[in-house]
CSV table of C-alpha atoms and ligand atoms in Angstrom, one decimal:
chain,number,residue,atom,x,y,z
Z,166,UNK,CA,16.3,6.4,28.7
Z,167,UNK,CA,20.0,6.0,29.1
Z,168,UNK,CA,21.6,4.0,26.1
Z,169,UNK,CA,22.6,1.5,28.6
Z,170,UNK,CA,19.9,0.9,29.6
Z,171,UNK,CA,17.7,1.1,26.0
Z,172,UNK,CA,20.6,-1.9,25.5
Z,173,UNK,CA,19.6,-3.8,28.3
Z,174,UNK,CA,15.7,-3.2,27.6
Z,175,UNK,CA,16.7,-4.8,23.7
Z,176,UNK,CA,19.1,-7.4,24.4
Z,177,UNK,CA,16.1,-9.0,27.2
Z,178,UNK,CA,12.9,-8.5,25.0
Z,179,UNK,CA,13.6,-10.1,21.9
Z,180,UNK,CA,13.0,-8.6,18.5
Z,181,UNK,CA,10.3,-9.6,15.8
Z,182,UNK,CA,10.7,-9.8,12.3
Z,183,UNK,CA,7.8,-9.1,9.5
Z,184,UNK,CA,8.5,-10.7,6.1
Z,185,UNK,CA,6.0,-9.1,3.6
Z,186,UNK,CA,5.2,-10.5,0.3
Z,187,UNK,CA,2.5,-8.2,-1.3
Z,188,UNK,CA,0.8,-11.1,-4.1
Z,189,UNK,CA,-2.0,-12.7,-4.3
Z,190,UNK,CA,-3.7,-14.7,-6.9
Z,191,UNK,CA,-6.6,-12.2,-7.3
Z,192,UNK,CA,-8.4,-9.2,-5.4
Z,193,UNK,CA,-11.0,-10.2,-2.6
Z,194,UNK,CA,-13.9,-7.4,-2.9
Z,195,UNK,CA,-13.0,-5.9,0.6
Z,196,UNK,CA,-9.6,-5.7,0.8
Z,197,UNK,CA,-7.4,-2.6,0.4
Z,198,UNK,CA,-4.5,-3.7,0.8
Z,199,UNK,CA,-1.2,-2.8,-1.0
Z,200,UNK,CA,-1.2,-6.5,-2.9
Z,201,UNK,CA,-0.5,-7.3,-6.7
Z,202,UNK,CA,-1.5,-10.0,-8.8
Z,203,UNK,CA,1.2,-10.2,-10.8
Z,204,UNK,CA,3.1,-13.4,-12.4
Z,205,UNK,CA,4.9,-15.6,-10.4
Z,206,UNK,CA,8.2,-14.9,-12.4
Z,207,UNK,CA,8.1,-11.9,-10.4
Z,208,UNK,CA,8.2,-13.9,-7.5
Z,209,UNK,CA,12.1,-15.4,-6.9
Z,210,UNK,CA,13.5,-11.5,-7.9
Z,211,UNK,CA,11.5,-10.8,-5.3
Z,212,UNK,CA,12.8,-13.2,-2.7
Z,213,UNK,CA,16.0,-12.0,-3.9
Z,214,UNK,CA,15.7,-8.6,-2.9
Z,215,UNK,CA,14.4,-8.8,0.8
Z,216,UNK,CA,17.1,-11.4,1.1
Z,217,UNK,CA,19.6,-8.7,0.1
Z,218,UNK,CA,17.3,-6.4,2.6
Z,219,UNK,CA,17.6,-8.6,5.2
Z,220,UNK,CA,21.2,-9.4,5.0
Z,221,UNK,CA,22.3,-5.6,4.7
Z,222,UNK,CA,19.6,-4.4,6.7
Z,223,UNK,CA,22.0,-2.2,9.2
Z,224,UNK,CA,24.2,-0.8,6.1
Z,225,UNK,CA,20.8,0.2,4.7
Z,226,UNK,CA,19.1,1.2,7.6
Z,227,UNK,CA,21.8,3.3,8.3
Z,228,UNK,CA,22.4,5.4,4.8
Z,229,UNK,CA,18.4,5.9,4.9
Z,230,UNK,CA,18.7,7.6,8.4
Z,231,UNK,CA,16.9,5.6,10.4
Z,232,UNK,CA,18.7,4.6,13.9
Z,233,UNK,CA,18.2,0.7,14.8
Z,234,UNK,CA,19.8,0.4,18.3
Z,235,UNK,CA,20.6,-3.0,18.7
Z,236,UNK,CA,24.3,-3.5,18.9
Z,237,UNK,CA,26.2,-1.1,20.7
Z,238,UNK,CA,28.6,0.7,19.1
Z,239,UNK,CA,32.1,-1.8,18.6
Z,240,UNK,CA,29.7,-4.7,19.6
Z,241,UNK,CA,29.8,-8.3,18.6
Z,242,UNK,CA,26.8,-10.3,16.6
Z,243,UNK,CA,26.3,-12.0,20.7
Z,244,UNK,CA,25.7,-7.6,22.0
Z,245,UNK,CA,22.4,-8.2,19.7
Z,246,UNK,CA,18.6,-8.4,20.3
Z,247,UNK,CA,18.2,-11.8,19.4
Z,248,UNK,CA,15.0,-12.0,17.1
Z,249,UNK,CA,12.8,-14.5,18.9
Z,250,UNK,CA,9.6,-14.2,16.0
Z,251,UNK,CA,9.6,-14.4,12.4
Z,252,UNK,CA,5.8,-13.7,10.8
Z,253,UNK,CA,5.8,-14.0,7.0
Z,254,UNK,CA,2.6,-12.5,5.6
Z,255,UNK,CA,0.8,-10.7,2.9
Z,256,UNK,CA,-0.3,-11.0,0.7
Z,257,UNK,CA,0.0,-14.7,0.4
Z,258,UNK,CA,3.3,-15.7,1.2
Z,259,UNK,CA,2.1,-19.3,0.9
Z,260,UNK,CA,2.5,-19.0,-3.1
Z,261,UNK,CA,6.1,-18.7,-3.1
Z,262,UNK,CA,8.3,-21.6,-3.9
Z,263,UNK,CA,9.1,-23.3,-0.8
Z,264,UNK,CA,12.5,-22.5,-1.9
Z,265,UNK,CA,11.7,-19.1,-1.6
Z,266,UNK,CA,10.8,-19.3,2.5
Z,267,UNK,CA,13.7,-21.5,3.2
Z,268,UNK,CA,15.8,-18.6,1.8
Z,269,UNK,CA,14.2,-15.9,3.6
Z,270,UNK,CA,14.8,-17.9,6.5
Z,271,UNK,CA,18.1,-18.4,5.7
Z,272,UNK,CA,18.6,-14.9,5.1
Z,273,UNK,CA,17.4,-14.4,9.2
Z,274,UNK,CA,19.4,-17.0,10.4
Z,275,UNK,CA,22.6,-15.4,8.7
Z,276,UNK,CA,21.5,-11.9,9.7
Z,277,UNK,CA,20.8,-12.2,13.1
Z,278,UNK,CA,21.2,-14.1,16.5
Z,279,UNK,CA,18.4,-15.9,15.9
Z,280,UNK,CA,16.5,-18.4,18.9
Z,281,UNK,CA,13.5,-18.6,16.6
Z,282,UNK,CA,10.4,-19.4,19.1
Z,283,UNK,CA,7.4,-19.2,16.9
Z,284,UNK,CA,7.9,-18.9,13.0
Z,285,UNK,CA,4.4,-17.9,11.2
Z,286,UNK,CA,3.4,-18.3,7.5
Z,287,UNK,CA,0.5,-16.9,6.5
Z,288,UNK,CA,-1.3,-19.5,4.0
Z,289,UNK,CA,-4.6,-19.5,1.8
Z,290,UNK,CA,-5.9,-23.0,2.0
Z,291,UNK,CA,-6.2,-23.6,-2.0
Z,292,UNK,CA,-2.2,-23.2,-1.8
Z,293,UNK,CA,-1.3,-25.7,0.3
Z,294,UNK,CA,-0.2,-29.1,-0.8
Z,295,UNK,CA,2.1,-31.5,0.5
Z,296,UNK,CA,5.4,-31.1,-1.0
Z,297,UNK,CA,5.1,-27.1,0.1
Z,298,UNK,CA,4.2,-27.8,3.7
Z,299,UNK,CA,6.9,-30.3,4.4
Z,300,UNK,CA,9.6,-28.1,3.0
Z,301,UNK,CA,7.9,-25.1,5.5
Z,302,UNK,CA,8.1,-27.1,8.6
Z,303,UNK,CA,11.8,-28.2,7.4
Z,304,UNK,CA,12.6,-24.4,6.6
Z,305,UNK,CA,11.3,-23.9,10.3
Z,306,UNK,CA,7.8,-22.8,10.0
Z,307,UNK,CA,6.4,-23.9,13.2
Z,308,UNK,CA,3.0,-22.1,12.9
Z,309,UNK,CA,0.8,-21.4,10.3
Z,310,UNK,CA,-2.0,-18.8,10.1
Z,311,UNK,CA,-4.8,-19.9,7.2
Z,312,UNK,CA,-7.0,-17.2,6.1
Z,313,UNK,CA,-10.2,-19.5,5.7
Z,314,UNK,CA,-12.3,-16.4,6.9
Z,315,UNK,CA,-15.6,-18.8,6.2
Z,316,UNK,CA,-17.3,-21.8,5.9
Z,317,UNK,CA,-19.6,-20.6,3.5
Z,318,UNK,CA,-19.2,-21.2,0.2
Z,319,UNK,CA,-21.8,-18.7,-0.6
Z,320,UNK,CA,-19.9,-16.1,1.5
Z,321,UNK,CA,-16.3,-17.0,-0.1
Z,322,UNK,CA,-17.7,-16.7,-3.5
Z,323,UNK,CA,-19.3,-13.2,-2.9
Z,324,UNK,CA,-15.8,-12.3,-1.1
Z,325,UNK,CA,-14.0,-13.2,-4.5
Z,326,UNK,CA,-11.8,-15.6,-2.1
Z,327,UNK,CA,-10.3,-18.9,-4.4
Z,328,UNK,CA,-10.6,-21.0,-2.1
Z,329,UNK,CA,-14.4,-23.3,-0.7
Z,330,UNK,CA,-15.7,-25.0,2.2
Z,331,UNK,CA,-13.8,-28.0,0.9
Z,332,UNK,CA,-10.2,-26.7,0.2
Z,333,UNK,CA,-10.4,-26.2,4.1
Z,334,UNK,CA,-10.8,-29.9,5.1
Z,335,UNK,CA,-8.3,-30.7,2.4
Z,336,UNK,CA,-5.7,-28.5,3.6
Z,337,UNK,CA,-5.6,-29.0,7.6
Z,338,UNK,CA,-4.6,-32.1,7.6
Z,339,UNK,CA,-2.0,-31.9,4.8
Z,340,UNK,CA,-0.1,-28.6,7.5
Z,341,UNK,CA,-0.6,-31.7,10.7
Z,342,UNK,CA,0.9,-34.4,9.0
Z,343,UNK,CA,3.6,-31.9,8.1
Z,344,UNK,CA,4.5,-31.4,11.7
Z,345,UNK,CA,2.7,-28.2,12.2
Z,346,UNK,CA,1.7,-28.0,15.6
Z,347,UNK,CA,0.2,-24.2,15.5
Z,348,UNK,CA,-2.4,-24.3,13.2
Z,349,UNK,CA,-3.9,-20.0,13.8
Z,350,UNK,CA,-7.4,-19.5,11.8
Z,351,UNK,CA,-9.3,-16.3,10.4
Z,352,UNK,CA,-12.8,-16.0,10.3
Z,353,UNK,CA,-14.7,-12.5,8.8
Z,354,UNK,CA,-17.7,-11.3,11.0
Z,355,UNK,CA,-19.9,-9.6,8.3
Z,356,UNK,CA,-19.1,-10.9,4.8
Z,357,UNK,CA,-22.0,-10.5,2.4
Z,358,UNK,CA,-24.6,-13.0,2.6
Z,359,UNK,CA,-23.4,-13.9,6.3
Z,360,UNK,CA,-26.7,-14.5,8.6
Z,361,UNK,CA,-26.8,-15.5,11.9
Z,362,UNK,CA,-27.2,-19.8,11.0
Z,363,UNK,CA,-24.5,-19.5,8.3
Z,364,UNK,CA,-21.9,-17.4,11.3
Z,365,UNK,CA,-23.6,-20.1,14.0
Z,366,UNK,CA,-22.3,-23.0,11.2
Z,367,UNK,CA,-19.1,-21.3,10.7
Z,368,UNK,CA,-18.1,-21.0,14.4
Z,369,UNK,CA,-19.5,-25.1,14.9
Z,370,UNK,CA,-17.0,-26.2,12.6
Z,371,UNK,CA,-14.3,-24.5,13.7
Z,372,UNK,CA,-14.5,-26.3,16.6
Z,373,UNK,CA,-14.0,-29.7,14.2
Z,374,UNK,CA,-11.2,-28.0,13.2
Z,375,UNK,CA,-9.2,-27.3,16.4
Z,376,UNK,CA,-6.8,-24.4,15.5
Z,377,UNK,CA,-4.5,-23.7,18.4
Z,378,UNK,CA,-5.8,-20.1,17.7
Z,379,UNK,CA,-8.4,-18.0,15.9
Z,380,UNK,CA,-8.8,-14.4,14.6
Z,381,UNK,CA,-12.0,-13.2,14.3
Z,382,UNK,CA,-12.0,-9.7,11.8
Z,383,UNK,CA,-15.2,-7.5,11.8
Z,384,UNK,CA,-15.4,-6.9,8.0
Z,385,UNK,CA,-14.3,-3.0,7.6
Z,386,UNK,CA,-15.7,-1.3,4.4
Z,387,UNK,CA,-13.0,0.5,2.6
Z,388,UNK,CA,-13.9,2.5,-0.4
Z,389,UNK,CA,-10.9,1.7,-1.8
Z,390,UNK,CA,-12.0,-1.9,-2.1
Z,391,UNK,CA,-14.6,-2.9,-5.2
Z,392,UNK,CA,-17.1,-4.3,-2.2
Z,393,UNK,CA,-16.6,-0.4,-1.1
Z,394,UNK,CA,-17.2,1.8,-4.1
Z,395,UNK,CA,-20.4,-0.4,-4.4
Z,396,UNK,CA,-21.4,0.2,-1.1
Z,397,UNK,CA,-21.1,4.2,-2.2
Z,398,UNK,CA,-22.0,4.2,-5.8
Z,399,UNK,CA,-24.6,1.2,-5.8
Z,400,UNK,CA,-24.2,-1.9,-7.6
Z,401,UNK,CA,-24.7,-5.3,-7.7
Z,402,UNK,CA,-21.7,-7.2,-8.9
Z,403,UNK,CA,-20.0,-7.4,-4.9
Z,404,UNK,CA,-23.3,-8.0,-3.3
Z,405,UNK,CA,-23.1,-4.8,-1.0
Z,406,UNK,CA,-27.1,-5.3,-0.7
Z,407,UNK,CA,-26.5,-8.6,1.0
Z,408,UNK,CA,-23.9,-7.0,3.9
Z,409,UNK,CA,-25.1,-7.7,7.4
Z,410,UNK,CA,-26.3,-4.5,9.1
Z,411,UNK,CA,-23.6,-3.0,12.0
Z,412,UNK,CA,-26.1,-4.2,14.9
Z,413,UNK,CA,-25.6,-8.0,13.6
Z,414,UNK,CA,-21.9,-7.8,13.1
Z,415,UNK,CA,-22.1,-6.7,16.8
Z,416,UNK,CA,-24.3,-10.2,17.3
Z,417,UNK,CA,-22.1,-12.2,15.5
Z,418,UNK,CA,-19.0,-10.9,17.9
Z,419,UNK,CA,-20.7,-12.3,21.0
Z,420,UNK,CA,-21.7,-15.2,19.0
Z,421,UNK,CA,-18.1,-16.1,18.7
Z,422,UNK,CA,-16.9,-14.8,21.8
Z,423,UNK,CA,-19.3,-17.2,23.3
Z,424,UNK,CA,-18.4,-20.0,21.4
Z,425,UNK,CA,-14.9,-19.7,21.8
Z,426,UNK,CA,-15.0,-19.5,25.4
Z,427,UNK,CA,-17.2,-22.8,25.5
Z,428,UNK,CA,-14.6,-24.4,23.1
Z,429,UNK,CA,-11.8,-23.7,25.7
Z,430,UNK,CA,-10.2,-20.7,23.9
Z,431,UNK,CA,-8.9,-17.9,25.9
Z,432,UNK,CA,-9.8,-14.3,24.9
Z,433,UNK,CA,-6.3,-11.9,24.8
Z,434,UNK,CA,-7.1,-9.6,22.6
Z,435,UNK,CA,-10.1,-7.9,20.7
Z,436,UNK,CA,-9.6,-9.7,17.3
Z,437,UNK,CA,-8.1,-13.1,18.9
Z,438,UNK,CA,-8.0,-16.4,20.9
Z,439,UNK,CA,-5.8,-18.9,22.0
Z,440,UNK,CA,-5.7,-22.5,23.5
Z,441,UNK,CA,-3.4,-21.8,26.7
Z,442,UNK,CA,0.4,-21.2,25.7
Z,443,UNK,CA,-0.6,-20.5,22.0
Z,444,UNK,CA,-1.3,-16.5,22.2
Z,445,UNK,CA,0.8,-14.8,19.4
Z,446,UNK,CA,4.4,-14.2,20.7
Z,447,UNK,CA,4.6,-11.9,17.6
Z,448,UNK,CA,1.8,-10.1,17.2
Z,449,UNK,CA,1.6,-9.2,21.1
Z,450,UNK,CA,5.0,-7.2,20.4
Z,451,UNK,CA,2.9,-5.2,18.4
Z,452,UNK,CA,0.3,-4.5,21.3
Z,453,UNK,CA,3.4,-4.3,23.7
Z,454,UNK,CA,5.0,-2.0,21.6
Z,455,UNK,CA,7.9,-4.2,21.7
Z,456,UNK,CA,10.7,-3.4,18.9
Z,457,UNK,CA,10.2,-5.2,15.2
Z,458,UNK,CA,12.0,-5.1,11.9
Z,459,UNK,CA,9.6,-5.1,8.9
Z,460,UNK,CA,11.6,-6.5,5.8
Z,461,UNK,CA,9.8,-6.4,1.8
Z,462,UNK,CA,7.4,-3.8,0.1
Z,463,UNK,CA,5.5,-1.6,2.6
Z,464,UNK,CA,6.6,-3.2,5.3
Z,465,UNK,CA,6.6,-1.4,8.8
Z,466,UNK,CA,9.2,-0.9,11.3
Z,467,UNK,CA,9.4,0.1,15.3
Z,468,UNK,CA,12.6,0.9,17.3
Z,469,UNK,CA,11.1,2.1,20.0
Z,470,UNK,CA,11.6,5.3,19.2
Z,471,UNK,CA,11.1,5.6,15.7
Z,472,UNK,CA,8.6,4.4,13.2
Z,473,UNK,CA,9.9,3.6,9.2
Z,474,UNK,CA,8.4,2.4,6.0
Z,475,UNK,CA,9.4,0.9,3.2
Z,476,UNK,CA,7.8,1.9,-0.4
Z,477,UNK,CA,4.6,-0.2,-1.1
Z,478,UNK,CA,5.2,-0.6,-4.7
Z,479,UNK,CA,7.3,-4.0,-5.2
Z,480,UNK,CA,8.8,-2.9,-8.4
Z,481,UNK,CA,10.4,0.7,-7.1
Z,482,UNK,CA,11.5,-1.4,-3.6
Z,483,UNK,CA,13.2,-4.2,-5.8
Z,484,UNK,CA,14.6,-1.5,-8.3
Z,485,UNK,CA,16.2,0.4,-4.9
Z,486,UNK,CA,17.5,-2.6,-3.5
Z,487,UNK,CA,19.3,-3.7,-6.9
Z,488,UNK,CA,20.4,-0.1,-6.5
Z,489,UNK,CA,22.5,-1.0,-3.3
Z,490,UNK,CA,19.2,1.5,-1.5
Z,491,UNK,CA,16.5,1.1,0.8
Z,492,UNK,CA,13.2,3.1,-0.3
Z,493,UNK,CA,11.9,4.1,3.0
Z,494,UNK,CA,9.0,5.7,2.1
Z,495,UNK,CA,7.9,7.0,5.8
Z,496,UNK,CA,10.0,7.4,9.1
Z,497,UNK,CA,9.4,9.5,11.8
Z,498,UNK,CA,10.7,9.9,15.4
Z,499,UNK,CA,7.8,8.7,17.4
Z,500,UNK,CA,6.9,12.2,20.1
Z,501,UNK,CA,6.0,11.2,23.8
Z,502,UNK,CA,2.8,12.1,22.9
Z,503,UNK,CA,2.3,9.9,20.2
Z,504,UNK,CA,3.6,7.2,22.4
Z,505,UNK,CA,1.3,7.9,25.1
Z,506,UNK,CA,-1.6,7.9,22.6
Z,507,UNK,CA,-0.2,4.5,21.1
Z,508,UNK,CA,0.1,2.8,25.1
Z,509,UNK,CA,-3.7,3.5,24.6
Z,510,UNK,CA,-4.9,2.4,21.1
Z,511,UNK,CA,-2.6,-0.9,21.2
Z,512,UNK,CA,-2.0,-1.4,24.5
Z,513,UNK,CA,-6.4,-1.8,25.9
Z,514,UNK,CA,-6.7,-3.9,22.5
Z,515,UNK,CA,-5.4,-6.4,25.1
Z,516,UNK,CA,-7.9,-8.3,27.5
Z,517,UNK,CA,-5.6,-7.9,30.2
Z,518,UNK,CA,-5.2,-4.4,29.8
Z,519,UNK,CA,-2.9,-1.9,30.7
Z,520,UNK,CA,-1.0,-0.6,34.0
Z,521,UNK,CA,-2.2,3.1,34.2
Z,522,UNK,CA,0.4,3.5,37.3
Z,523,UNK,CA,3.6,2.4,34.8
Z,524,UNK,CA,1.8,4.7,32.0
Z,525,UNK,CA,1.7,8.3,34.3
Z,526,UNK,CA,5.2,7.3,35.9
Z,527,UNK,CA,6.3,6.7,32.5
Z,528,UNK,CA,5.1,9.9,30.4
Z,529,UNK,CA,4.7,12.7,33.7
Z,530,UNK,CA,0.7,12.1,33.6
Z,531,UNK,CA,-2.0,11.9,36.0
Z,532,UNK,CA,-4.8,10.5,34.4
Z,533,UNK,CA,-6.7,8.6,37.3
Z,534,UNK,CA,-9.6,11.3,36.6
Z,535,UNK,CA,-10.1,10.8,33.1
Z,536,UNK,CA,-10.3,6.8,33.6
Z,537,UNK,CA,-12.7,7.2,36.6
Z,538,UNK,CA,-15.3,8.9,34.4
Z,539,UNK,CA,-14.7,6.7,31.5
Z,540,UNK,CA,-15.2,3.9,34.5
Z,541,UNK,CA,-18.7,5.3,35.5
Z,542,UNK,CA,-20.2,6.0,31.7
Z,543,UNK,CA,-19.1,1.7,31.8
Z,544,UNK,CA,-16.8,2.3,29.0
Z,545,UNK,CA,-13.6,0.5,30.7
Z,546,UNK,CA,-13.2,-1.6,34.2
Z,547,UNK,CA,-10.7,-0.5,36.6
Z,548,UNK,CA,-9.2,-2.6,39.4
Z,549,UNK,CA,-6.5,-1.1,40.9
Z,550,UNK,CA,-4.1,0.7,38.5
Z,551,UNK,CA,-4.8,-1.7,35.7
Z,552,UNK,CA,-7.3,-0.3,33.6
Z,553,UNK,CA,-9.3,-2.5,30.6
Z,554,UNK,CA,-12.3,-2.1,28.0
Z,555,UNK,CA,-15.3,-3.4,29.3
Z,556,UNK,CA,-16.7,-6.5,28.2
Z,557,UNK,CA,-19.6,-5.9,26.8
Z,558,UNK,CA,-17.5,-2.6,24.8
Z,559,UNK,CA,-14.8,-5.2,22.6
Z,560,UNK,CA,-17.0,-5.0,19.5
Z,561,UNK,CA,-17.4,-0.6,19.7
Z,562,UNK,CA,-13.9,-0.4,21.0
Z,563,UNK,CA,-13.1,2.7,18.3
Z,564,UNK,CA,-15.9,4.4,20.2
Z,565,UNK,CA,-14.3,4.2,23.5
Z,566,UNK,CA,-11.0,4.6,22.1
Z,567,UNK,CA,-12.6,8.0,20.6
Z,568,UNK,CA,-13.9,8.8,24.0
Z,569,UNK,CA,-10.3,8.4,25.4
Z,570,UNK,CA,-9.1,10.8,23.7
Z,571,UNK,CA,-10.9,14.0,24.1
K,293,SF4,S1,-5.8,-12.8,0.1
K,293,SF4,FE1,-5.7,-11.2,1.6
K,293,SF4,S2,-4.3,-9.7,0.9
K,293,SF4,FE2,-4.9,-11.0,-0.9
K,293,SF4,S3,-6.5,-9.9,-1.9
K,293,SF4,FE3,-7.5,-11.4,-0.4
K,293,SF4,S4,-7.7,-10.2,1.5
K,293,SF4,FE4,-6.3,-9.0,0.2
């Protein structure tokens, strides 16, 4: 791609921006992700630093040796990508000071051209009270995704989440009278104790709640997670014995794909649903690989052509930063094949799916062939060049994405 036209391609598609703040108020059993529970002293030093991130973000880019091509050389701040999507998440971002996201924010605004379309915060419902979500909509926080993940009480309690049933029906209304207009939900298929009423009574009151958009997550056991080692070393503490069985979280897919389709939601990708016009602008940039600069502790990074990390730990990332350095931890030059793997794996996540005639002008392939065989064992639907999983494959995708690639 000539750099002229790599700056055209930027300038026209918009750049997102991750904010990651890796704390939470305790461990859920199943999760394995890199998040602390640490005091919330540590919080505004924190703050602080990705600020600093964000604000010297192509000095720092730059000394670690990663290439971020979105001003031309001797450009202007107007030569920019404008970043059109902001996603805050965690973690629970939703603890901070509300001081804290204005200054994030801020520290965008500053950075960047900025025509901010959709501006997420991620948000546990126990955290959210009015004061906070008035000063979010006023800081520009126009959608907000709340990890409810259940109805159940019984279910939250196993999970370890803090927050019940109730916290849920306190907290929705608080985010509408704020002025939040994009209200995006989680639900978990497969939490212990889940059966097929409890999902059924889940999914009905969802609909009372009428989120502009829901993710629905099939629980993954990680044995890095407490619910995990259970599950390998036996236990009862985490109530492995009471996970659904693989078959049932299957049940409880089509359960919700169903229901979601009856309740007017449309079906874009694997994991999640939208009312018309409310997909997610930022998270489709990820399934388009489109380019996105991750700011904070572990956060990832895409050019385009190259993939970066920054260190997971938040104490060594705001040690480095203090530092004047940027602790990228991974960065790698993505190869054409990789690509071509990734236009696979991200790119049939989408309902719509993907344009194999783009793909094999794109990377010198011809691989009309492998789909047509892939189309006969019923693994994917083709019509035309565009090529999609098959309906009734969305809740096995790894397994077709496995088949892909032999
Ligand atoms: S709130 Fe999310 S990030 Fe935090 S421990 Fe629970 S699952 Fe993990």
């Amino acid at each position: 791609m000539s750099a002229r036209y790599a700056r055209v391609f930027w300038v026209k598609m918009g750049v997102g921006a991750y904010i990651q703040v890796p704390f939470c108020q305790t461990k859920c059993t199943y999760c394995n992700f890199h998040t602390g529970v640490v005091s919330s002293a540590r919080f505004a030093p924190y703050v602080q630093a990705v600020c600093q991130e964000i604000r010297e973000h192509r000095e720092l880019l730059g000394a670690a040796g990663v290439k971020w091509p979105v001003q031309k050389a001797g450009g202007t701040a107007s030569d920019e990508a404008a970043v059109d999507t902001v996603y805050i998440g965690g973690g629970t971002p939703s603890l901070l000071e509300a001081q804290g996201v204005q200054n994030l924010l801020d520290a965008i605004r500053a950075s960047f051209r900025a025509e901010l379309a959709e501006v997420t915060l991620e948000a546990d419902p126990e955290t959210i009270e009015a004061g906070k979500a008035t000063a979010w909509a006023r800081a520009g926080i126009n959608r907000v995704s709340f990890g409810l993940q259940s109805f159940s009480d019984k279910e939250l309690i196993a999970a370890g989440r803090m927050h019940r049933r109730a916290d849920i029906y306190r907290a929705a209304p608080i985010l509408r009278e704020a002025g939040i207009r994009n209200i995006s939900v989680d639900l978990i298929a497969g939490l212990p104790h889940q059966t097929k009423e409890s999902w059924e009574e889940s999914l009905e009151e969802l609909e009372s709640l009428a989120p502009e958009h829901v993710s629905v997550y099939l629980l993954e056991i990680d044995e890095g997670s407490r619910l995990g080692r259970e599950v390998l070393q036996g236990g009862a503490r985490y109530s492995a014995g009471a996970l659904p069985s693989e078959d049932e979280m299957a049940d409880f897919y089509e359960m919700a794909q169903d229901a979601l389709r009856r309740m007017g939601y449309h079906h874009y990708e694997i994991s999640n649903w939208a009312k018309p016009g409310y997909e997610s602008k930022h998270n489709l940039k990820y399934w388009r690989r489109e380019p996105y600069l991750g700011f904070g502790a572990g956060a990832h990074s895409f050019s385009g052509g190259e993939r970066w990390a920054n260190a997971h730990d938040p104490a060594a990332y705001v040690n480095a930063l203090e530092g004047g350095r940027l602790p990228v931890e991974q960065h790698e030059k993505v190869t054409s094949e990789q690509a071509l793997e990734e236009e696979f794996f991200l790119g049939l996540r989408q309902l719509d799916g993907i344009d194999l005639a783009r793909i094999e002008q794109k990377y010198g392939v011809k691989l009309s062939a492998k789909f047509d065989s892939l189309a006969s064992a019923g693994l994917i639907q083709r019509e035309g060049s565009v090529v999609r999983l098959a309906p009734g494959r969305l809740s096995v995708s790894n397994e077709v994405f496995v088949e892909l690639m032999r």
